[in-house]
mmCIF file of C-alpha atoms in Angstrom:
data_model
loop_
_atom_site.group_PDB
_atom_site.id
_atom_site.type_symbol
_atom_site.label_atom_id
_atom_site.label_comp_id
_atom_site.label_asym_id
_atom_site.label_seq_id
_atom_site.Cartn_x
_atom_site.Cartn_y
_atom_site.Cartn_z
ATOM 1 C CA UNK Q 45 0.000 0.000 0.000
ATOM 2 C CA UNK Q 46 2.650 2.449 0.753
ATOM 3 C CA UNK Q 47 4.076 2.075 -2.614
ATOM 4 C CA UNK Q 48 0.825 2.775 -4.726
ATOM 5 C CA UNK Q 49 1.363 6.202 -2.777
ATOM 6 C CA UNK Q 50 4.492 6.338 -4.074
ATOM 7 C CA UNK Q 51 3.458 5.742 -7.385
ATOM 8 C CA UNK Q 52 0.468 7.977 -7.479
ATOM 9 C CA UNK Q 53 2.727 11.052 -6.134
ATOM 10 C CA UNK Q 54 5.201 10.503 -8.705
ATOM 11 C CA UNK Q 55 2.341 9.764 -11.609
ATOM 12 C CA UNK Q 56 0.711 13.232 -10.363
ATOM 13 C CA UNK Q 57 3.856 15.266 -10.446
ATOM 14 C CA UNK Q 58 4.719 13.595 -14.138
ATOM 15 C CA UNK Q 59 0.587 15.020 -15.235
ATOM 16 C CA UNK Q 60 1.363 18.681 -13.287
ATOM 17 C CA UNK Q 61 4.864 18.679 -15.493
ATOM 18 C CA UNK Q 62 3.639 18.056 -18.944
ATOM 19 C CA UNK Q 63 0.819 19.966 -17.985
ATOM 20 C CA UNK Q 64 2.598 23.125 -17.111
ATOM 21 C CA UNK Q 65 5.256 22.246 -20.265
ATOM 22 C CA UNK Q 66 2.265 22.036 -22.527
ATOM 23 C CA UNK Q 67 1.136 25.367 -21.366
ATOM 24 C CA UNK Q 68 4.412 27.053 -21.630
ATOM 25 C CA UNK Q 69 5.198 25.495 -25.265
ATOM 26 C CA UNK Q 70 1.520 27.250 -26.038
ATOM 27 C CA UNK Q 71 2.298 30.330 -24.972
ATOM 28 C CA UNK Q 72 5.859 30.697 -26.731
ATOM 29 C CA UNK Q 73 4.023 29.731 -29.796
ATOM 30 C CA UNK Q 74 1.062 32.095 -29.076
ATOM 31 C CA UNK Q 75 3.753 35.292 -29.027
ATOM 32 C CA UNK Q 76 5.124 34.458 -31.503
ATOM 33 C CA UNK Q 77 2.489 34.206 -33.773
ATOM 34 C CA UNK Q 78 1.558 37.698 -32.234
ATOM 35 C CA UNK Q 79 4.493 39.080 -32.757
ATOM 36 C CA UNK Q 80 4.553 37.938 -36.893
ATOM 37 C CA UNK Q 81 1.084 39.076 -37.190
ATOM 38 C CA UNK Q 82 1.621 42.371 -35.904
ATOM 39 C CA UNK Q 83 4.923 42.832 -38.624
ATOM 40 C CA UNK Q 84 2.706 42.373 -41.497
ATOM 41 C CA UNK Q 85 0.468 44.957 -39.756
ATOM 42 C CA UNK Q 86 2.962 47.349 -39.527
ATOM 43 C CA UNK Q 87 4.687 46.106 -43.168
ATOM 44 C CA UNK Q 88 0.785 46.475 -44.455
ATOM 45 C CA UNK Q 89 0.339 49.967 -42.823
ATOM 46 C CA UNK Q 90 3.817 51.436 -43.824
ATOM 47 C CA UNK Q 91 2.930 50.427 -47.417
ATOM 48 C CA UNK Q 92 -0.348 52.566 -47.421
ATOM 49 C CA UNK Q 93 1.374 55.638 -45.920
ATOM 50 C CA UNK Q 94 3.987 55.976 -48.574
ATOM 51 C CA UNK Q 95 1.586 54.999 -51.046
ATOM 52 C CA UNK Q 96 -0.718 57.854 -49.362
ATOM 53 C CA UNK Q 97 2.452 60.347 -49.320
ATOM 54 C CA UNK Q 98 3.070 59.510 -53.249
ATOM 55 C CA UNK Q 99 -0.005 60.724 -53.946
ATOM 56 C CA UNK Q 100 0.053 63.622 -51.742
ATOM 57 C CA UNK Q 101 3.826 64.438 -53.555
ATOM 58 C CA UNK Q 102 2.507 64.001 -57.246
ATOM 59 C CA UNK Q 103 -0.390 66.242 -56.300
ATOM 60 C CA UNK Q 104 2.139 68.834 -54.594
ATOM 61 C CA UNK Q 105 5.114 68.351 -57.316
ATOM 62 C CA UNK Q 106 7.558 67.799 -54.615
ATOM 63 C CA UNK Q 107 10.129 65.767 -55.503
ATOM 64 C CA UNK Q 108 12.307 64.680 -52.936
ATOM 65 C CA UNK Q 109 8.588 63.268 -50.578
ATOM 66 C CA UNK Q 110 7.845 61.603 -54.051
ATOM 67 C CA UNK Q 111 11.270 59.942 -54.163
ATOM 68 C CA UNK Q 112 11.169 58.944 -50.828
ATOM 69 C CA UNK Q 113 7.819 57.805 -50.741
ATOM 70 C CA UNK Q 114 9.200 55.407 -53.800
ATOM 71 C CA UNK Q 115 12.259 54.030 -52.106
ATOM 72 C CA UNK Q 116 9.984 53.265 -48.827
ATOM 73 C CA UNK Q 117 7.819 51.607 -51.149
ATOM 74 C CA UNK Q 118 10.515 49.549 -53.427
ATOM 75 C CA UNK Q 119 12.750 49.100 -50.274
ATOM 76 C CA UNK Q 120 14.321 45.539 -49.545
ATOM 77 C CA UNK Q 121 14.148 44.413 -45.941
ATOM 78 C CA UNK Q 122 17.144 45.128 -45.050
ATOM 79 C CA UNK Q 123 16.751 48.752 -46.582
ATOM 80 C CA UNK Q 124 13.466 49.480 -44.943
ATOM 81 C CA UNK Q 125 14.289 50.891 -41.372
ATOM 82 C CA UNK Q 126 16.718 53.560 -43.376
ATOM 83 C CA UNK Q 127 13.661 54.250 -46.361
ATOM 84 C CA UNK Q 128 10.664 54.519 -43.527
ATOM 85 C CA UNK Q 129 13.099 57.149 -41.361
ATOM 86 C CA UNK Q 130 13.469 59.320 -44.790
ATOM 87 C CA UNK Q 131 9.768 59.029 -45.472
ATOM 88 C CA UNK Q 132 9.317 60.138 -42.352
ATOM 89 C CA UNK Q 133 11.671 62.946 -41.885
ATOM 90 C CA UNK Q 134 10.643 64.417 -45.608
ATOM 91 C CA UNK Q 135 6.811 64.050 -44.124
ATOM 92 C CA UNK Q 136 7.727 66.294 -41.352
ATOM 93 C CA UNK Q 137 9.596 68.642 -44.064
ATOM 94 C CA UNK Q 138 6.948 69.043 -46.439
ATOM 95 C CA UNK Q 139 3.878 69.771 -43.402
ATOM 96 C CA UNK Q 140 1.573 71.361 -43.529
ATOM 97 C CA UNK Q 141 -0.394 69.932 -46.554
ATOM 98 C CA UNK Q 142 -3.268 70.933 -47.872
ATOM 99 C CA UNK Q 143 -7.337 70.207 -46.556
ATOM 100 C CA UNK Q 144 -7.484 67.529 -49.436
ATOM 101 C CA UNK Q 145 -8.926 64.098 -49.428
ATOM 102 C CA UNK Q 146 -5.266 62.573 -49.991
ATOM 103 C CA UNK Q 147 -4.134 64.510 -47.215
ATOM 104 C CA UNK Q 148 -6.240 63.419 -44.725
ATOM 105 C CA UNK Q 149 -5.565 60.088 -45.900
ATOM 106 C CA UNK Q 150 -1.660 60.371 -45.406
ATOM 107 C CA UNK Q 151 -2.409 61.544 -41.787
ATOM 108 C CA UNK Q 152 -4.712 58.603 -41.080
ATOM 109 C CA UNK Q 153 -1.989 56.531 -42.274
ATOM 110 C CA UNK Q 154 0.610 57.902 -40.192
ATOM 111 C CA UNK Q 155 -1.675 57.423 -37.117
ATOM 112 C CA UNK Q 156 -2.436 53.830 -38.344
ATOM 113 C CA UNK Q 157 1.607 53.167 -38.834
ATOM 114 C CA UNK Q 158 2.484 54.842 -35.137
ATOM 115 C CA UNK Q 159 -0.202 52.405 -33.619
ATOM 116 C CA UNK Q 160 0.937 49.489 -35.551
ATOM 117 C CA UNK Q 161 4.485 50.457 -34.287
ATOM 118 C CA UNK Q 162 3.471 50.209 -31.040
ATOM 119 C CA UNK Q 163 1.944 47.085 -31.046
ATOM 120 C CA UNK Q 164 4.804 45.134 -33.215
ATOM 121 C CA UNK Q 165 7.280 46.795 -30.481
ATOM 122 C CA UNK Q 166 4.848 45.483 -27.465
ATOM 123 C CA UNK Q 167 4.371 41.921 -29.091
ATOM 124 C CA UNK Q 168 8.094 41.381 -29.765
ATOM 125 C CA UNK Q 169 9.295 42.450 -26.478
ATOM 126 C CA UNK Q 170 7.024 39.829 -24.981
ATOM 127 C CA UNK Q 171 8.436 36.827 -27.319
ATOM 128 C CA UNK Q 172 11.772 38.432 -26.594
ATOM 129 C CA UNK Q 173 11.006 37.651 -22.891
ATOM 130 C CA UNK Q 174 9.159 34.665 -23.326
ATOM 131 C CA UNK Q 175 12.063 33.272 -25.199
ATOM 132 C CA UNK Q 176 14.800 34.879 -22.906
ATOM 133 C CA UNK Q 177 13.502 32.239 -19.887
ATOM 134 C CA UNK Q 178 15.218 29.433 -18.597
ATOM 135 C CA UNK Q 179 13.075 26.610 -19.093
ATOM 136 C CA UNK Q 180 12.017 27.713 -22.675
ATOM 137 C CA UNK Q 181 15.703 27.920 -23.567
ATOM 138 C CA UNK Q 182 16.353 24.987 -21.611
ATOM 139 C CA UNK Q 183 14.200 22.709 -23.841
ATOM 140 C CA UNK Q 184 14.331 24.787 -26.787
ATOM 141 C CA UNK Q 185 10.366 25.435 -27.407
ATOM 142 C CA UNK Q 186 11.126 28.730 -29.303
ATOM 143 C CA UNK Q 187 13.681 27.386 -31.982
ATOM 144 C CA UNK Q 188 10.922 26.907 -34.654
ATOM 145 C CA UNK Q 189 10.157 30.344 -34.824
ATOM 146 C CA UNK Q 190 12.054 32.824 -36.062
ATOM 147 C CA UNK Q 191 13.626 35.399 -33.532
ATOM 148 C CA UNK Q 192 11.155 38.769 -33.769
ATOM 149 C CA UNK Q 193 12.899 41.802 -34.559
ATOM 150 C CA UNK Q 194 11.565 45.133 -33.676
ATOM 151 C CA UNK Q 195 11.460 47.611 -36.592
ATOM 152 C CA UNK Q 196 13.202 51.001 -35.297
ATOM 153 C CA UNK Q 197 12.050 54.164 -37.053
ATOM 154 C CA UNK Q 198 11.280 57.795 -35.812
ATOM 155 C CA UNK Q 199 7.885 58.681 -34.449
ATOM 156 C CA UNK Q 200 5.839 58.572 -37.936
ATOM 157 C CA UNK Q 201 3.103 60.792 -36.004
ATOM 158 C CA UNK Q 202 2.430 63.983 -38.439
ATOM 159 C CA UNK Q 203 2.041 66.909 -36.037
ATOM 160 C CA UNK Q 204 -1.773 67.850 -35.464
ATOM 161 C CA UNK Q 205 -1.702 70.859 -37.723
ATOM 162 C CA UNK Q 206 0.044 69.101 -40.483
ATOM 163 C CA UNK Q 207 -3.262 69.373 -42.467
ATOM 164 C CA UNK Q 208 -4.836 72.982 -42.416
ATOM 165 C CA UNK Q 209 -8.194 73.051 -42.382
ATOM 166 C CA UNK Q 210 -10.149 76.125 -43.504
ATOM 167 C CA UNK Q 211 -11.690 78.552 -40.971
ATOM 168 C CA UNK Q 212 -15.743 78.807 -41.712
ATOM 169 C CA UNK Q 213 -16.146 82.537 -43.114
ATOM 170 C CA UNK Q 214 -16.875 85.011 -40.746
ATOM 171 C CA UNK Q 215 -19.560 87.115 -41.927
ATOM 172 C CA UNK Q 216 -19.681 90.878 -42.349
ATOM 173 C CA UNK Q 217 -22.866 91.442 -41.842
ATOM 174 C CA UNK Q 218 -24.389 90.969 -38.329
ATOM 175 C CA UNK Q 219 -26.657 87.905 -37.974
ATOM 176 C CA UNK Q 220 -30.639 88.774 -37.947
ATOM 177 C CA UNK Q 221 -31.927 87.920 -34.485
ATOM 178 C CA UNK Q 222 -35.356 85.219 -34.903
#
């Protein structure tokens, strides 16, 4: 009798192992999944703000947003952090734009891409730690996935006025009281 004790102790600690194993190898693949989806986010948004600032640049004849907005666009991965920093810093240049519909759409984007930034740099940091501990490097549950890497660039945010919007006309006249 003392033995099926035994037995049963050591069968319970084997379930509570796997168990809390299973669970960890779950949540390393969870962040990391996280962590890809929120690149192609941030790859997807990027894309639509230089597209966005093309169109504001062709519209504008300014040539140096147009060419960067073309080199963020036709950038290779390895090129992108350095073509998304000069889209950026030529955006910042080239503000205030006009009250246009492409306009409002570039500063949309460049909301969309500082969220998106965000996020990527949240979700990597956690499969950066979630990789970084002992029993996941122990037993090697993140070597599957590719390692995230964040994706540094300046603060894409277009500064509130970038986009002037007409004041109503004031009129001369005073108003007739009803």
């Amino acid at each position: 009798m003392p033995g099926m004790w035994w037995v049963l102790g050591v069968v319970a600690f084997v379930v509570l192992l796997a168990t809390y194993l299973g669970w960890t190898a779950h949540r390393v693949e969870r962040v990391h999944v996280r962590a890809q989806s929120a690149e192609r986010a941030l790859d997807a948004h990027l894309l639509r703000r230089a597209a966005a600032a093309a169109v504001v640049a062709e519209e504008e004849d300014n040539v140096e947003l147009y060419a960067s907005a073309r080199l963020a666009l036709d950038a290779d991965p390895d090129e992108r952090e350095q073509a998304e920093n000069d889209l950026t810093r030529q955006l910042h240049t080239a503000a205030p734009f006009g009250p246009g519909l492409p306009e409002r759409q570039l500063l949309a984007a460049s909301r969309r891409v500082m969220l998106a930034r965000q996020v990527h740099t949240d979700q990597v940091r956690d499969a950066l730690t979630a990789r970084h501990r002992p029993l996941v490097r122990a037993l090697g549950l993140a070597r599957r996935y590719p390692r995230p890497q964040y994706f540094d660039i300046e603060d894409p945010a277009l500064p509130e006025r970038a986009i002037e919007v007409p004041s109503p006309a004031t009129p001369t006249a005073p108003l007739e009281s009803v």
